PDB file of C-alpha atoms in Angstrom:
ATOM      1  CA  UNK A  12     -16.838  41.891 -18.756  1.00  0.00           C
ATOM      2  CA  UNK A  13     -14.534  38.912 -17.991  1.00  0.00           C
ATOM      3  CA  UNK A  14     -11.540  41.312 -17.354  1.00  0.00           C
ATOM      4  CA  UNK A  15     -13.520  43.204 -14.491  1.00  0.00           C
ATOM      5  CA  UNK A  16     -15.211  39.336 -13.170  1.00  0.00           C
ATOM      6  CA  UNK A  17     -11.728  38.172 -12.496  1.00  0.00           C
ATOM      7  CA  UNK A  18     -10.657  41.398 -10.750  1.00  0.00           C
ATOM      8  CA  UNK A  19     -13.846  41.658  -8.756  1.00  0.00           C
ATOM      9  CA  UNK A  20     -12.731  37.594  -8.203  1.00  0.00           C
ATOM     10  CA  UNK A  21      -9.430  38.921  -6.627  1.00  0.00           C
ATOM     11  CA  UNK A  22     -11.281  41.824  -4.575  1.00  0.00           C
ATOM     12  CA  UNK A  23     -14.028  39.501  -2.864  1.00  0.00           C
ATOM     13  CA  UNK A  24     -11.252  36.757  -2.465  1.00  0.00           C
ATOM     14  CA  UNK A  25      -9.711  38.651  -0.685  1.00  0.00           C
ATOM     15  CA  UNK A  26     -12.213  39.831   1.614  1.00  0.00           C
ATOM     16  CA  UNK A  27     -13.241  36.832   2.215  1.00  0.00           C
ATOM     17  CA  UNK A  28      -9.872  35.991   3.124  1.00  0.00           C
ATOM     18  CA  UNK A  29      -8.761  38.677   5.112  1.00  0.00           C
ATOM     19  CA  UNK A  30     -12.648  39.104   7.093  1.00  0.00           C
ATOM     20  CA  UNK A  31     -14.120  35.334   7.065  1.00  0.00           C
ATOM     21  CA  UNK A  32     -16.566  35.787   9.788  1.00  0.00           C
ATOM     22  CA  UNK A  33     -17.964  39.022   9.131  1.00  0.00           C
ATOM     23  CA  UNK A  34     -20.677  39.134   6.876  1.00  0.00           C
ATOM     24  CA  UNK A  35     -19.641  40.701   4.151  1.00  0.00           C
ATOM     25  CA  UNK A  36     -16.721  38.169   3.882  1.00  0.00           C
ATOM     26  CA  UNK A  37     -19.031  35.369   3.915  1.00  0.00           C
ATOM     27  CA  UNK A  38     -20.899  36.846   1.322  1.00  0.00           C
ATOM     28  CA  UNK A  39     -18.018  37.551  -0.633  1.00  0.00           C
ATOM     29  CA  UNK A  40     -17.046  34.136  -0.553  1.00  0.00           C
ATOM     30  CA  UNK A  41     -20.418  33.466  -1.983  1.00  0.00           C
ATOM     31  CA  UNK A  42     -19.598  36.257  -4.847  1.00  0.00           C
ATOM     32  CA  UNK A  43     -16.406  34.274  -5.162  1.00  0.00           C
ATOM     33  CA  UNK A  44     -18.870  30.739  -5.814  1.00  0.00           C
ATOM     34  CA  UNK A  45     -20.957  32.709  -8.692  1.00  0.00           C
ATOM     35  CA  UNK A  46     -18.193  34.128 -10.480  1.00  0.00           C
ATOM     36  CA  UNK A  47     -16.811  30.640 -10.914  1.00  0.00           C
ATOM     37  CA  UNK A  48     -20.014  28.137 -10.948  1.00  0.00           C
ATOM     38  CA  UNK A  49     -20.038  27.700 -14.238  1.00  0.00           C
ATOM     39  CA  UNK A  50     -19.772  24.195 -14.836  1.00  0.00           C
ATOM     40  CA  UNK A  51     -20.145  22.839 -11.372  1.00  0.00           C
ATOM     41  CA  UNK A  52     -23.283  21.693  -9.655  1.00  0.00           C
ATOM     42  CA  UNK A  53     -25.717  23.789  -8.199  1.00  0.00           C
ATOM     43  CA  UNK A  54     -25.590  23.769  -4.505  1.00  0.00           C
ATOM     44  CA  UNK A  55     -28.258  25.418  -2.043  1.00  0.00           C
ATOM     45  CA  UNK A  56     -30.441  24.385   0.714  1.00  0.00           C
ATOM     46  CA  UNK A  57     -32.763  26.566   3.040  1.00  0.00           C
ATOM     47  CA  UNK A  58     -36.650  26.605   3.451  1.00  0.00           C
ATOM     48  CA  UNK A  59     -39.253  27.159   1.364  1.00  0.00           C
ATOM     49  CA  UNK A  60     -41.942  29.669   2.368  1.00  0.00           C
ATOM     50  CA  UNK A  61     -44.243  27.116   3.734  1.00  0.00           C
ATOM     51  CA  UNK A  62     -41.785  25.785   6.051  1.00  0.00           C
ATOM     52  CA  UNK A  63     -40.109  23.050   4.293  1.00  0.00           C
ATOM     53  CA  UNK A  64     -36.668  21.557   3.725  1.00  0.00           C
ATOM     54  CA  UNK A  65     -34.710  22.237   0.363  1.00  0.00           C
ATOM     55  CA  UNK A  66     -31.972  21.089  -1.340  1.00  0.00           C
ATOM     56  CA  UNK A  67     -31.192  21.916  -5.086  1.00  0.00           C
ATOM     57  CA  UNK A  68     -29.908  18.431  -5.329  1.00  0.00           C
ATOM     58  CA  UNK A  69     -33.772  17.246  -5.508  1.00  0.00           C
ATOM     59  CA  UNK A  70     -34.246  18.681  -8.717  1.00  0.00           C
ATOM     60  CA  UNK A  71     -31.439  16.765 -10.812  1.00  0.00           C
ATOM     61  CA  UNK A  72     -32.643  15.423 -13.519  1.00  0.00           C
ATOM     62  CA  UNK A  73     -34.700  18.782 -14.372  1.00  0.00           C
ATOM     63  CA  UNK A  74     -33.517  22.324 -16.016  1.00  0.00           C
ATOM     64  CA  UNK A  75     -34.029  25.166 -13.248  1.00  0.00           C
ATOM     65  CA  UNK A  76     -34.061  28.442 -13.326  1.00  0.00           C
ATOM     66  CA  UNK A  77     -33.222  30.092 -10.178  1.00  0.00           C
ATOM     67  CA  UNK A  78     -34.549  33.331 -10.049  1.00  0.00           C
ATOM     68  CA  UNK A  79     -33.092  35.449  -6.595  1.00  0.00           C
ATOM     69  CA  UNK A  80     -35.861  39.062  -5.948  1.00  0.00           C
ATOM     70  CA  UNK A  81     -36.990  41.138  -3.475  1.00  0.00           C
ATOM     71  CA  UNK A  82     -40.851  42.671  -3.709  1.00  0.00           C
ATOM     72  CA  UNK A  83     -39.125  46.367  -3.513  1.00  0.00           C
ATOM     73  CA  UNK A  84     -36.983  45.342  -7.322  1.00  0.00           C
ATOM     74  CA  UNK A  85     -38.317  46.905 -10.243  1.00  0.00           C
ATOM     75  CA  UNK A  86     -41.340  45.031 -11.598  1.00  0.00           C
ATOM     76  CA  UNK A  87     -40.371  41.796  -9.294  1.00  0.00           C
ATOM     77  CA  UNK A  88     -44.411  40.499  -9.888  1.00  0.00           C
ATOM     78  CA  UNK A  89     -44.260  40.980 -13.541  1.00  0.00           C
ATOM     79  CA  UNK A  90     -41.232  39.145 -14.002  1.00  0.00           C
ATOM     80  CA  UNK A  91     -42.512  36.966 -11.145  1.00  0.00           C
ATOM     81  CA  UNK A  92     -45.412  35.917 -14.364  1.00  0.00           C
ATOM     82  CA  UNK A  93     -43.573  36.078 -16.904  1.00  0.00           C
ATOM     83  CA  UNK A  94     -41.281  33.672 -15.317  1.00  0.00           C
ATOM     84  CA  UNK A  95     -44.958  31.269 -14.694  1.00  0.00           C
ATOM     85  CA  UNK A  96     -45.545  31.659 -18.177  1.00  0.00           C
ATOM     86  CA  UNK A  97     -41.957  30.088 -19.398  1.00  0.00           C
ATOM     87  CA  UNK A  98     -42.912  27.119 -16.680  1.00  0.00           C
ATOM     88  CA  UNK A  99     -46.510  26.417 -18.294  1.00  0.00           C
ATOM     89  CA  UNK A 100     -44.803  26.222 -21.461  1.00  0.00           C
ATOM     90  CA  UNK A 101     -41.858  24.425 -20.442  1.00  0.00           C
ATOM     91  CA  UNK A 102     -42.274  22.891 -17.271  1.00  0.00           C
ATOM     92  CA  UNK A 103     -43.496  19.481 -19.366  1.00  0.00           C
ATOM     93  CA  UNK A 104     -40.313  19.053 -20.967  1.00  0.00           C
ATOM     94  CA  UNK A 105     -38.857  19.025 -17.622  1.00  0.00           C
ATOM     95  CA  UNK A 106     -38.078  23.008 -16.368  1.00  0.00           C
ATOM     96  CA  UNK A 107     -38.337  23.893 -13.171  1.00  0.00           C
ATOM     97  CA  UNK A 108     -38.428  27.186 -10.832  1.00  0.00           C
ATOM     98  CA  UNK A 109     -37.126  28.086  -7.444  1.00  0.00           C
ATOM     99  CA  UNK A 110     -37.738  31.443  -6.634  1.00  0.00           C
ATOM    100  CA  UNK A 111     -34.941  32.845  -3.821  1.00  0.00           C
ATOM    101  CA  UNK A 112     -36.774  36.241  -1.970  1.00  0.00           C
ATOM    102  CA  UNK A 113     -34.563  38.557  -0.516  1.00  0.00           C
ATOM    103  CA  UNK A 114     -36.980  40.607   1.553  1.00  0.00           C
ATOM    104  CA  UNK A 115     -37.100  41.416   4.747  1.00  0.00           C
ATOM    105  CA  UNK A 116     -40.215  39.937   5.156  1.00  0.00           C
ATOM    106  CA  UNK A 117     -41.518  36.564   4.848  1.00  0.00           C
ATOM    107  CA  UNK A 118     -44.816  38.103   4.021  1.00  0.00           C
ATOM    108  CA  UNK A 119     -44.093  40.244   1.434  1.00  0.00           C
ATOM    109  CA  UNK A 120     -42.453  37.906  -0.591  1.00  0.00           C
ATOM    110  CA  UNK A 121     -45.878  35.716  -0.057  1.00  0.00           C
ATOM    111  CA  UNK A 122     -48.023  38.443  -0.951  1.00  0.00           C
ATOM    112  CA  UNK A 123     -45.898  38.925  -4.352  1.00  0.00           C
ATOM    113  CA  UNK A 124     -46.142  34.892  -5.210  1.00  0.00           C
ATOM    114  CA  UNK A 125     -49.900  35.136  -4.722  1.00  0.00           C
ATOM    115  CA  UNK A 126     -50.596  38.267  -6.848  1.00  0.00           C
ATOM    116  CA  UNK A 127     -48.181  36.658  -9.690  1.00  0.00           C
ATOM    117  CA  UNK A 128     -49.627  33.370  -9.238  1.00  0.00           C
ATOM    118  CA  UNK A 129     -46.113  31.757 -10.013  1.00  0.00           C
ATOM    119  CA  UNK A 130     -45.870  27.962  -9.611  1.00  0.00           C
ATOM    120  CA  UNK A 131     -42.472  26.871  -8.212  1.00  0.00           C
ATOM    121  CA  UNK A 132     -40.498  25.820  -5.454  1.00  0.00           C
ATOM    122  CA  UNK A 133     -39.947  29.377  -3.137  1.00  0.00           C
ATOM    123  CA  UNK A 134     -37.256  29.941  -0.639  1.00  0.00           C
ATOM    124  CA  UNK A 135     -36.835  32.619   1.780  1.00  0.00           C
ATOM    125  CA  UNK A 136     -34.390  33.301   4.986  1.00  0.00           C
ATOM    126  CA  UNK A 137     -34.217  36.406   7.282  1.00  0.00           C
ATOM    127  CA  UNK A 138     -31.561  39.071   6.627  1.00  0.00           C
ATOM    128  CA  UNK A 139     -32.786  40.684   2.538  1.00  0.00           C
ATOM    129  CA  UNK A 140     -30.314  41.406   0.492  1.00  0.00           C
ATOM    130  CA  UNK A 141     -27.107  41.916   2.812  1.00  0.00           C
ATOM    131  CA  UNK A 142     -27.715  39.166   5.418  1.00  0.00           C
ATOM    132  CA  UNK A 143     -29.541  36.216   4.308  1.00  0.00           C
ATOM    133  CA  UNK A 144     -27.615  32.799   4.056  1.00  0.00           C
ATOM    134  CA  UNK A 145     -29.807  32.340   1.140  1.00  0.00           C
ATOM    135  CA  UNK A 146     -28.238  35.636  -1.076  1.00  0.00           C
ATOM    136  CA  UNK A 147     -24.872  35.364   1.093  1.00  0.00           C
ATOM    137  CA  UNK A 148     -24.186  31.789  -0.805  1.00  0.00           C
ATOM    138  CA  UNK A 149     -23.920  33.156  -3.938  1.00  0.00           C
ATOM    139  CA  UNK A 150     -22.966  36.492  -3.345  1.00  0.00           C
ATOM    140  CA  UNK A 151     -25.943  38.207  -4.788  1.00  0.00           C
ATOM    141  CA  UNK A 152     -25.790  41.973  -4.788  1.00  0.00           C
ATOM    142  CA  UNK A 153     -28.375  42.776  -6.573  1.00  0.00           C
ATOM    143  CA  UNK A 154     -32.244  41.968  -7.783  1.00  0.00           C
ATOM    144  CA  UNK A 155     -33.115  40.580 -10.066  1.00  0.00           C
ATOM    145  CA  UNK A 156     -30.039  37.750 -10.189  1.00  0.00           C
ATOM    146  CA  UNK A 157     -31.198  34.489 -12.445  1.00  0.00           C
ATOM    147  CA  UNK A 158     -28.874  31.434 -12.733  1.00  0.00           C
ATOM    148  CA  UNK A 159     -29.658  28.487 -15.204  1.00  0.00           C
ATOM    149  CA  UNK A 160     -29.247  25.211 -14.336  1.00  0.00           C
ATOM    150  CA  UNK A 161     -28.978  22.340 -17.083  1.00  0.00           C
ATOM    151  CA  UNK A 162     -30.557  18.676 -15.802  1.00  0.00           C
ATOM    152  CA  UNK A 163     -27.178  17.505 -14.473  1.00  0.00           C
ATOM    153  CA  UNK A 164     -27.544  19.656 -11.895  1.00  0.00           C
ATOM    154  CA  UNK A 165     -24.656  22.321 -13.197  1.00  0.00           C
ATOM    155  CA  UNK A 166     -24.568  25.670 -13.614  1.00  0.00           C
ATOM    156  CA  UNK A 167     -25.097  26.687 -17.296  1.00  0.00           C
ATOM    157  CA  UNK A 168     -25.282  30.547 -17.007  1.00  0.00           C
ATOM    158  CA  UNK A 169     -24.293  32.543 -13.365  1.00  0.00           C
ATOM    159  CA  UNK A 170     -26.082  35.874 -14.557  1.00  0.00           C
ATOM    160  CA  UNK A 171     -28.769  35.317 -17.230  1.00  0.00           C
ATOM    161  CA  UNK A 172     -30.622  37.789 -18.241  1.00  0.00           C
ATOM    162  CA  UNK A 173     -34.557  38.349 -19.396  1.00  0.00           C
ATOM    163  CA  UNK A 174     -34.948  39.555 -22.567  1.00  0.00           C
ATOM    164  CA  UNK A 175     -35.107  38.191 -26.807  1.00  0.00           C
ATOM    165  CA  UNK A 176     -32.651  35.751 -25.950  1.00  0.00           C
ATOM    166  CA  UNK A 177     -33.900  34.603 -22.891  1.00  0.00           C
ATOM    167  CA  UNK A 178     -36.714  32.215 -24.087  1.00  0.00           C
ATOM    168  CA  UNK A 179     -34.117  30.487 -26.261  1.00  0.00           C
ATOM    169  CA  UNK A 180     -31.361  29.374 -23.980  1.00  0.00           C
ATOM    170  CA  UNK A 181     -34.514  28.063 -21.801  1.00  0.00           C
ATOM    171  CA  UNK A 182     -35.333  25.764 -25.204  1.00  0.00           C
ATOM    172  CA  UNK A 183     -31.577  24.910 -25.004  1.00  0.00           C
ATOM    173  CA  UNK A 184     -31.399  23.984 -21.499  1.00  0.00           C
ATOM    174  CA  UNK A 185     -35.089  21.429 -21.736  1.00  0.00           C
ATOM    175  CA  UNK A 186     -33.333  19.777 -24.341  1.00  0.00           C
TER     176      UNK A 186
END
């Protein structure tokens, strides 16, 4: 998989090189961020659904899990639960959740956070999946796209995963 990340690293560098205001370049040079954030703070500001300011600098001094979805991805208010459920367990020991939605429309996304009931901090901008600021600064392609973020503020893993393992690198990271 690293082979192909640093190829696809060449390919959307130079996209966003050779196209910088389109927006597929600027969302390449988002790809270009995830593929190498590792290590280096989380950065991200936009509004929540309710209308307010955001930055992910707020939140140092917690673990986050930054979980981008769209109403239309497989099972988004399942995981949207499942994803509550981690926070009541962890969410004492200092984990919190910031839920990016890439639809369309502001009102799906609020009709999926009420039926899941998730607590959390939840963003949304116009555009879904190919235009908003909010995917385009990471380069998200795809739904679900979770990053982990350890309470220095840095990127621990650009493209965790749900699954067995998941619930123990969240035990890790509220360490």
């Amino acid at each position: 998989v690293k082979d192909g990340e640093a190829k696809a690293k060449e390919w959307y560098s130079r996209l966003a090189k050779d196209h910088p205001n389109h927006p597929y370049g600027v969302k390449a040079q988002g790809a270009v961020k995830r593929l190498t954030c590792e290590g280096q703070p989380f950065t991200l500001t936009g509004r929540t659904l309710d209308g307010k300011d955001f930055s992910a600098a707020q939140l140092n001094g917690e673990a986050v899990i930054v979980y981008y979805w769209a109403s239309w991805g497989r099972d988004a208010v399942n995981e949207l639960k499942a994803l509550g459920e981690l926070i009541k367990t962890y969410g004492p020991k200092g984990l919190e959740l910031v839920t990016i939605s890439l639809d369309d429309d502001p009102a799906k996304a609020v009709q999926a956070i009420n039926a899941s009931q998730v607590p959390g901090t939840h963003l949304h901008q116009p555009g879904g999946l190919d235009r908003s600021p909010l995917g385009a600064a990471y380069g998200i392609q795809m739904v679900p796209h979770i990053f982990l973020v350890g309470k220095d503020g840095k990127v621990v893993e650009n493209n965790a995963q749900t699954g067995p393992n998941f619930k123990d690198q969240i035990e890790k990271l509220v360490k």
